[in-house]
Tab-separated table of C-alpha atoms and ligand atoms in Angstrom:
chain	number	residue	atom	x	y	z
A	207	UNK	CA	121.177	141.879	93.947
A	208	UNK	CA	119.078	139.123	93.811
A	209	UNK	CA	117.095	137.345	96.346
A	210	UNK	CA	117.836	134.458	98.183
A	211	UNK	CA	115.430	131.111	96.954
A	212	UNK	CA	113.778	130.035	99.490
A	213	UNK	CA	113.535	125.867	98.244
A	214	UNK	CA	109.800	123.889	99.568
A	215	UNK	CA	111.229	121.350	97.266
A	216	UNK	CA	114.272	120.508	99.339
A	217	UNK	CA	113.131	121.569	102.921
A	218	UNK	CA	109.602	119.569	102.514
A	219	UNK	CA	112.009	116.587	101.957
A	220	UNK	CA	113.834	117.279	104.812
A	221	UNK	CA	110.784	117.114	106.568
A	222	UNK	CA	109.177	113.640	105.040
A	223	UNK	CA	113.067	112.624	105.831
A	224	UNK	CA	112.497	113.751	109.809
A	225	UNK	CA	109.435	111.900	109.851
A	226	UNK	CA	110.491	109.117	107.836
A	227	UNK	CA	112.814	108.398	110.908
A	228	UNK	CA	110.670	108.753	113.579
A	229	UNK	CA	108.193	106.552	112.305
A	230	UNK	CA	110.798	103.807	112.130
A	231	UNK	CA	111.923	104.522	115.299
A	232	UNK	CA	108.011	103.732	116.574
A	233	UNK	CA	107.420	100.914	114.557
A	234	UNK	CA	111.039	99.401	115.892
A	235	UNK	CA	110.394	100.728	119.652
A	236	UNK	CA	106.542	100.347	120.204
A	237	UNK	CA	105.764	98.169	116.692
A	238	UNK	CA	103.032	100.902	116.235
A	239	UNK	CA	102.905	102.164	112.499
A	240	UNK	CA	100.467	105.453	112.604
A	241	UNK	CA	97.445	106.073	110.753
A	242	UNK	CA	96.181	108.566	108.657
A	243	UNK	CA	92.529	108.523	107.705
A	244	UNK	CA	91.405	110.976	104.267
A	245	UNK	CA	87.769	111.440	103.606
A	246	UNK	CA	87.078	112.529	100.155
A	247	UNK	CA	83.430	113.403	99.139
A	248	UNK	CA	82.399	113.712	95.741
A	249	UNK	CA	83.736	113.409	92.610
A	250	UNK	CA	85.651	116.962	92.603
A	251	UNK	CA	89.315	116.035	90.360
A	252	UNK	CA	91.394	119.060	92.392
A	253	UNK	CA	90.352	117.224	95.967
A	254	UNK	CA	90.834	113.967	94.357
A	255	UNK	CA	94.398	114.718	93.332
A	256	UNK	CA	95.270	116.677	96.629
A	257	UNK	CA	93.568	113.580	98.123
A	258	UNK	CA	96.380	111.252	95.869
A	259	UNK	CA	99.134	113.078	96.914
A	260	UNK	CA	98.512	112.493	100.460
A	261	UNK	CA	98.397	108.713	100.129
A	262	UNK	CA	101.303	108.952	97.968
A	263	UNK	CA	103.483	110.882	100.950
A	264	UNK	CA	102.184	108.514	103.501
A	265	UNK	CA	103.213	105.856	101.616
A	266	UNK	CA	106.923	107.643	101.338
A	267	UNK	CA	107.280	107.942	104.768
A	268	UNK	CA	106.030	104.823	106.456
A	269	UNK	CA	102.619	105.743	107.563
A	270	UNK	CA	99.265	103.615	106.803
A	271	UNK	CA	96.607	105.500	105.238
A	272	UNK	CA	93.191	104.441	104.953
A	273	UNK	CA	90.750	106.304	102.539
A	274	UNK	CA	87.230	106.797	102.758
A	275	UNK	CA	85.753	107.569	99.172
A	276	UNK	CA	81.945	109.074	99.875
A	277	UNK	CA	79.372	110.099	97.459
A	278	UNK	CA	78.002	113.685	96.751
A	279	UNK	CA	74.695	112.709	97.849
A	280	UNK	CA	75.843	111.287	101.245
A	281	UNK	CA	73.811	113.062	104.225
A	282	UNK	CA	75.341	115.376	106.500
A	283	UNK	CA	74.218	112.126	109.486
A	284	UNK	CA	76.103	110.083	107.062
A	285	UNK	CA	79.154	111.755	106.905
A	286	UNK	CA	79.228	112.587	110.485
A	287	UNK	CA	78.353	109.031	110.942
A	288	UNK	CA	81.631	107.730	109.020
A	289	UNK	CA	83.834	110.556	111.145
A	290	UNK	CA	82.831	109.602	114.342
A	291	UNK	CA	83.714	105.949	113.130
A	292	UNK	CA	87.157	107.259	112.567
A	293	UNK	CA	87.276	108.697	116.174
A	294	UNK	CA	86.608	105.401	117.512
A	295	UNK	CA	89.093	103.413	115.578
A	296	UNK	CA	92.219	102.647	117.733
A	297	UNK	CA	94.611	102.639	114.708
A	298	UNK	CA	93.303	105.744	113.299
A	299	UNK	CA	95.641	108.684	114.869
A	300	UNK	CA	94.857	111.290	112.112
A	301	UNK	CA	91.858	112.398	110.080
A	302	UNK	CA	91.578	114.575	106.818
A	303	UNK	CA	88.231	115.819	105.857
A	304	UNK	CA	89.076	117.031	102.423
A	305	UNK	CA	87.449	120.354	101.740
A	306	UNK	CA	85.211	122.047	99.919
A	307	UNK	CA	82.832	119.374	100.958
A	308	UNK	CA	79.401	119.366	98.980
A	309	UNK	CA	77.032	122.700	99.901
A	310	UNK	CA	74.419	120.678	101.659
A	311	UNK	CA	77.072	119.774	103.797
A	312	UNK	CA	77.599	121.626	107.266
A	313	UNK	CA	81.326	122.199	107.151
A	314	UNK	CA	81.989	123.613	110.562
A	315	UNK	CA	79.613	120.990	111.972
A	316	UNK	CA	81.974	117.959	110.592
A	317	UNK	CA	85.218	119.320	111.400
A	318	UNK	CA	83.704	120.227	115.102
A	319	UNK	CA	83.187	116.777	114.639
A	320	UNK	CA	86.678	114.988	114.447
A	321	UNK	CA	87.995	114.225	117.413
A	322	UNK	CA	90.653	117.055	118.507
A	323	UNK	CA	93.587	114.773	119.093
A	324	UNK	CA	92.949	113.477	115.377
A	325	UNK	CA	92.999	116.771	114.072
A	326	UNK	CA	95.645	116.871	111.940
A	327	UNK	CA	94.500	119.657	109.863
A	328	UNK	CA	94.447	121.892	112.794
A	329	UNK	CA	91.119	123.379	111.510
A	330	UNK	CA	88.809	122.555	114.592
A	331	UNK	CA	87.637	125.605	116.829
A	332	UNK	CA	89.333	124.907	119.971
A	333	UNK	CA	92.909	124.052	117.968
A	334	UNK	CA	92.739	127.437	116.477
A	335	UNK	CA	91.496	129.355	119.379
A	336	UNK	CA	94.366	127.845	121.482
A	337	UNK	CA	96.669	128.813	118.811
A	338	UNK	CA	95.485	132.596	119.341
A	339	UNK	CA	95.594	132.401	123.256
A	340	UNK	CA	98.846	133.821	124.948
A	341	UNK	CA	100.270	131.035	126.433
A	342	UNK	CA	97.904	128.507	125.065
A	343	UNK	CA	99.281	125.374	123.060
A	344	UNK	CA	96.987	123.949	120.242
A	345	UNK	CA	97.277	120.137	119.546
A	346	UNK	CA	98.151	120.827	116.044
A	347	UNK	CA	99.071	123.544	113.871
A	348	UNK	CA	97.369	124.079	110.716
A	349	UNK	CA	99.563	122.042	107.705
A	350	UNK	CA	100.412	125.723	105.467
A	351	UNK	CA	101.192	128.266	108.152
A	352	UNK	CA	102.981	125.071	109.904
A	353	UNK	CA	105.512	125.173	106.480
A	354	UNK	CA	105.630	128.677	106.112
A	355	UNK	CA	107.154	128.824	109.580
A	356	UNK	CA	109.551	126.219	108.808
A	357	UNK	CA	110.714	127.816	105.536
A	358	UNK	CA	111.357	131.310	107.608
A	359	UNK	CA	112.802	128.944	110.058
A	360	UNK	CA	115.052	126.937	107.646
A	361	UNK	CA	116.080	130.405	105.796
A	362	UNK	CA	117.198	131.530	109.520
A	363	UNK	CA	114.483	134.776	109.081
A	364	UNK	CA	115.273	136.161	112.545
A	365	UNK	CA	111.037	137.157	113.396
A	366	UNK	CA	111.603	138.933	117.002
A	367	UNK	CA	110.055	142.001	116.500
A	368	UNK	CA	110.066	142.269	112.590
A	369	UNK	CA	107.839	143.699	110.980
A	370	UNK	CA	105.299	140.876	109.846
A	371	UNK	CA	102.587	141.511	106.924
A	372	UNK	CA	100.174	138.698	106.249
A	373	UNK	CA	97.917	139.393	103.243
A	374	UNK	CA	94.439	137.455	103.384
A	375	UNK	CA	93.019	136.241	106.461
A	376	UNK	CA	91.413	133.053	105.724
A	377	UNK	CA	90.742	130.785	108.301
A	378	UNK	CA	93.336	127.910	106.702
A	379	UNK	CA	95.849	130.157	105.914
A	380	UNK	CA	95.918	133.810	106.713
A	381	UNK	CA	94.458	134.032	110.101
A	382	UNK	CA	96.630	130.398	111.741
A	383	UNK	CA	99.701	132.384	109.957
A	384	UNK	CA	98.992	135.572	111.727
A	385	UNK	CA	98.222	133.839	115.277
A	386	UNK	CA	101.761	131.952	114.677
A	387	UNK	CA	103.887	135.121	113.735
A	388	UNK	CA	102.386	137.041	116.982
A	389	UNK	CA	103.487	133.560	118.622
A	390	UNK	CA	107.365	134.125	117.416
A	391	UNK	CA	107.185	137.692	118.881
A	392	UNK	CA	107.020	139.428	115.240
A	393	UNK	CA	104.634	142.440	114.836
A	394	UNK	CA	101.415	141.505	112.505
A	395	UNK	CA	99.438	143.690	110.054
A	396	UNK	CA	96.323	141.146	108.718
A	397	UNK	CA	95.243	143.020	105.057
A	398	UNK	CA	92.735	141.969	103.415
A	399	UNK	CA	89.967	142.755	100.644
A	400	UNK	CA	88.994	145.828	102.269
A	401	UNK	CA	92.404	147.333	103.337
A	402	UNK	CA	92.936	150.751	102.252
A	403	UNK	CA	96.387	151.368	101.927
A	404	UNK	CA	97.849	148.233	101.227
A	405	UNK	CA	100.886	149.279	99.752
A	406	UNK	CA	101.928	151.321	103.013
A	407	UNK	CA	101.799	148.264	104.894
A	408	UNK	CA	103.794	146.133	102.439
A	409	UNK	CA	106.363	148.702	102.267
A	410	UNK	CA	107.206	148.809	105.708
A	411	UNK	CA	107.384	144.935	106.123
A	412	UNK	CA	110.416	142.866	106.837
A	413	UNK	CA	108.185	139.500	106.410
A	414	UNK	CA	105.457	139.297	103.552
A	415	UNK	CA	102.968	136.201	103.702
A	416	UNK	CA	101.163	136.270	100.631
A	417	UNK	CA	97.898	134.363	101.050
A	418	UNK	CA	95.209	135.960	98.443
A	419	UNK	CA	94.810	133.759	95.471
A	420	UNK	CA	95.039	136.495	92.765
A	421	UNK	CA	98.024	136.089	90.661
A	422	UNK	CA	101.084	137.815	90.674
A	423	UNK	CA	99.199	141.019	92.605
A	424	UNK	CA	102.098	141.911	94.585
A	425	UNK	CA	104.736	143.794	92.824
A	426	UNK	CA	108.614	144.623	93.181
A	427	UNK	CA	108.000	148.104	94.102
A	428	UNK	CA	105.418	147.302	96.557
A	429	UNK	CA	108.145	145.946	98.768
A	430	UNK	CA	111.391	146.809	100.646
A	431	UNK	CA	114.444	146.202	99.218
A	432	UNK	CA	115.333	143.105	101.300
A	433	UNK	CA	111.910	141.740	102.322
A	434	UNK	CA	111.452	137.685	103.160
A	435	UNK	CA	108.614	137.057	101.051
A	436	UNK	CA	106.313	133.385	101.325
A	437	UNK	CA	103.988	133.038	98.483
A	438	UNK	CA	101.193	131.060	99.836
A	439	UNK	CA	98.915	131.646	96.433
A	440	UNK	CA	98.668	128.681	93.577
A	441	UNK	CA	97.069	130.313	90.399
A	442	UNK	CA	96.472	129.551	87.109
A	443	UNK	CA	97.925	132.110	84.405
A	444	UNK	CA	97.196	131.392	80.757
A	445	UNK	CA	100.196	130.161	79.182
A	446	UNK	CA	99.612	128.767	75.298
A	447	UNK	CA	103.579	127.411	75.523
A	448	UNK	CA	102.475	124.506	77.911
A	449	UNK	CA	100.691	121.756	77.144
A	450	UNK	CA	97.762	122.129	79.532
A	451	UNK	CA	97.402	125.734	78.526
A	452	UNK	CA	98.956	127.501	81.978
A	453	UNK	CA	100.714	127.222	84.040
A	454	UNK	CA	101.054	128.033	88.023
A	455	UNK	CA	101.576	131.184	89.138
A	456	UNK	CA	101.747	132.665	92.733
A	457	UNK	CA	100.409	135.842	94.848
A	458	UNK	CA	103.682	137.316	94.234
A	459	UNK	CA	105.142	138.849	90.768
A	460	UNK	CA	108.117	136.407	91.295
A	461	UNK	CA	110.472	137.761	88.134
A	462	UNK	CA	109.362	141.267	89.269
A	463	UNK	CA	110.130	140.630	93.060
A	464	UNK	CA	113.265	138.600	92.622
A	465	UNK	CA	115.750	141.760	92.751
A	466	UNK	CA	114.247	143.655	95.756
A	467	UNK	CA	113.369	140.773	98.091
A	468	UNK	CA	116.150	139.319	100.581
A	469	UNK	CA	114.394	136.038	100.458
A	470	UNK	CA	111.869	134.715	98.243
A	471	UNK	CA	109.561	131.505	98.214
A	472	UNK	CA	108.679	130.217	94.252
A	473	UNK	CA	105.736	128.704	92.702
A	474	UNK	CA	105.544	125.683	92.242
A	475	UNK	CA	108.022	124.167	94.309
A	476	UNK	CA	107.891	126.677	97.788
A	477	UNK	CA	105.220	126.092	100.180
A	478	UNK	CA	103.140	123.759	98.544
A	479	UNK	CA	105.098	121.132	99.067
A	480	UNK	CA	105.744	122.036	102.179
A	481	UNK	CA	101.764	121.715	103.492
A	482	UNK	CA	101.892	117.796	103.098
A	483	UNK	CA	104.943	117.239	104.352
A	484	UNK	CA	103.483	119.378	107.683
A	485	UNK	CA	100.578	116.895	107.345
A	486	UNK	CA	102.985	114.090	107.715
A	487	UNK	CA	104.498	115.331	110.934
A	488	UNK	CA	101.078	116.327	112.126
A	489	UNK	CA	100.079	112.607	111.806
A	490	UNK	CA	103.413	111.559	113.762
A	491	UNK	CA	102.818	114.248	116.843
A	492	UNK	CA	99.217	112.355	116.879
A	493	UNK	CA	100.680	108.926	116.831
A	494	UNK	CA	103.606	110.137	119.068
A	495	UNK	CA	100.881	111.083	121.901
A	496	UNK	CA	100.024	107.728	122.745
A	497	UNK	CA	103.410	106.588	124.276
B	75	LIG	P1	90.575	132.684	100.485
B	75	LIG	O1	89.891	133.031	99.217
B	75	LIG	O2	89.855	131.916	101.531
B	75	LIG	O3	91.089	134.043	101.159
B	75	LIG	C1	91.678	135.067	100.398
B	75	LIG	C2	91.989	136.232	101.274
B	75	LIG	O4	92.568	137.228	100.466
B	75	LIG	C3	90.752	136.853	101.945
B	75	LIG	O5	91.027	137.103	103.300
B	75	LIG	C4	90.526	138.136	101.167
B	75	LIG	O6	90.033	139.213	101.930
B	75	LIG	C5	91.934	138.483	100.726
B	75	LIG	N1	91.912	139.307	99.521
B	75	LIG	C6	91.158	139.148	98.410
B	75	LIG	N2	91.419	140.123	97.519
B	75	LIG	C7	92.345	140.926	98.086
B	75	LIG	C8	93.000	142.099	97.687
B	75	LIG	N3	92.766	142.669	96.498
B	75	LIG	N4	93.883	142.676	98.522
B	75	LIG	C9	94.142	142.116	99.740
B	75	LIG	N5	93.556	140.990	100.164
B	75	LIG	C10	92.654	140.413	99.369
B	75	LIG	O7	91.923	131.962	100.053
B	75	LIG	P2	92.885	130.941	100.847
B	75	LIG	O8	93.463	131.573	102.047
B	75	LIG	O9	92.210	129.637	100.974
B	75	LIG	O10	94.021	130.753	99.733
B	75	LIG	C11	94.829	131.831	99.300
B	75	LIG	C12	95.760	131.345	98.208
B	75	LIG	O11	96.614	130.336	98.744
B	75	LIG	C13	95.074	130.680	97.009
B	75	LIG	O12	95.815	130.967	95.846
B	75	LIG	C14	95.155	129.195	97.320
B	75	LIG	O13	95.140	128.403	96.150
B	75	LIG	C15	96.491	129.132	98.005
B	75	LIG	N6	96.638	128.016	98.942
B	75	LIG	C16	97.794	127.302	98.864
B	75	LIG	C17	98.033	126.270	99.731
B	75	LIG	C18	99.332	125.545	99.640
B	75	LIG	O14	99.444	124.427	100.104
B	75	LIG	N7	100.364	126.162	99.086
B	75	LIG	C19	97.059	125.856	100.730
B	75	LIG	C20	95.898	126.724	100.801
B	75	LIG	C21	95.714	127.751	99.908
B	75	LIG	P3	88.556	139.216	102.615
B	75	LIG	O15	88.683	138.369	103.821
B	75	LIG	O16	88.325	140.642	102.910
B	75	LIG	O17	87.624	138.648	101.586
């Protein structure tokens, strides 16, 4: 048997597609176009291409984008300086602080920053505390847990009351992902660096979320035989037959998984695309508020 693919490639489109519509339907209705503002400090190549790609999907689906380019140097006044200028502009309805932002920089103090109905990273305190509150409803849900769930949704992973084990419980992925399966009535396990059985837990889990960043570290017989697994993790593995020298690799031991899992996610081409096109629809819901 071999698992079912789990295609970010195809359901992110889907997703650009969705918003793609809806933002024609505003400019058409309203003759609003939103706004998506991305601050990018420094001169750090990854952020700058993450930073690209963002444009580049904005420009796909109809929305404006307006980029800030900052030095490394700038002052943490500065750079709260040019957020707050973005919470003030009318025709501004989303704002990216690319991260990591330089270590002088206060990180939780800029994102507390951003106004919460331009968060459309979902990373500011009160968004993610709502998100863990019974009954509470954050503005916006943070981009990669906001794809994972729609790949288990699109892949028709039934999570009432499964068994749900999220590995890594970082604040952009692992915890939001955890808060969200508790949300859909599954029943979460966080591991993590200091977990001592690991494998117990994976064994016993319907739903794997794989969210650690070391490659390929989960292995076929660490699962059951028909788990959904999302591979959250983008690694580089030394690989002398490509060009660049590697190539990407996941969380997950994908060749080694592929036979025991019901449902799988690859990488590239499973949730990563999936956490812009989330970003997209983020921007919309913002825009969408104002009407
Ligand atoms: P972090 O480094 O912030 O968190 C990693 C988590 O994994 C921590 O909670 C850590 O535990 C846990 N961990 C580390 N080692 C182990 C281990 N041996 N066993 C179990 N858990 C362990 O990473 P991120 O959450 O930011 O990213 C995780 C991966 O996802 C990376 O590969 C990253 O590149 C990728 N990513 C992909 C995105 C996408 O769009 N597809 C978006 C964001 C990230 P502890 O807390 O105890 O230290």
């Amino acid at each position: 048997m071999s698992a079912k693919i789990i295609d970010g490639k195809e359901i992110s489109a889907k997703v650009r597609g969705e918003v793609k519509e809806a933002v024609a339907e505003m400019k058409a209705k309203h003759g609003y176009t939103p706004g998506l503002a991305t601050v990018l400090v420094g001169d750090n190549t990854a952020s700058a291409t993450y930073v690209r790609a963002k444009h580049k999907a904005c420009e796909e689906v109809g929305v404006r984008s307006i980029g800030r380019v900052l030095g490394e140097d700038i002052s943490q006044e500065e750079l709260q300086q040019v957020v707050q200028e973005l919470n003030d502009d009318p025709e501004v309805d989303g704002i990216l602080v690319q991260l990591p932002l330089p270590k002088h920089i206060d990180e939780e103090a800029i994102l507390g920053t951003i106004d919460l109905g331009k968060d459309v990273d979902g990373f500011h305190p009160l968004n993610i505390g709502r998100l863990s509150m019974k009954g509470r409803k954050p503005l916006f849900i943070p981009c990669t847990p906001y794809g994972c769930m729609r790949l288990l949704d699109e892949a028709g992973v039934d999570l009432n009351g499964a068994e749900a084990v999220v590995v890594g419980r970082s604040n952009i992925v692992g915890l939001p992902m955890a808060f969200l399966l508790n949300n859909a009535n599954a029943t979460v396990t966080i591991v993590h660096s200091r977990t001592k059985d690991m494998d117990a837990h994976l064994k016993r889990a319907d739903v794997i979320i794989a969210a650690v960043g070391i490659s390929e570290m989960i292995k076929g017989n660490q699962i059951k035989p028909g788990a959904v697994i999302i591979d959250v993790g983008i690694n580089r593995k030394d690989d002398e037959t490509r060009k660049r020298g590697y190539r990407l690799v996941g969380d997950v031991d994908y060749d080694d998984c592929l036979p025991v899992a019901g449902a799988i996610t690859p990488v590239p081409g499973g949730v990563g695309p999936m956490t812009i096109a989330m970003l997209m629809k983020n921007t919309l819901h913002a825009a969408e508020r104002k009407f």
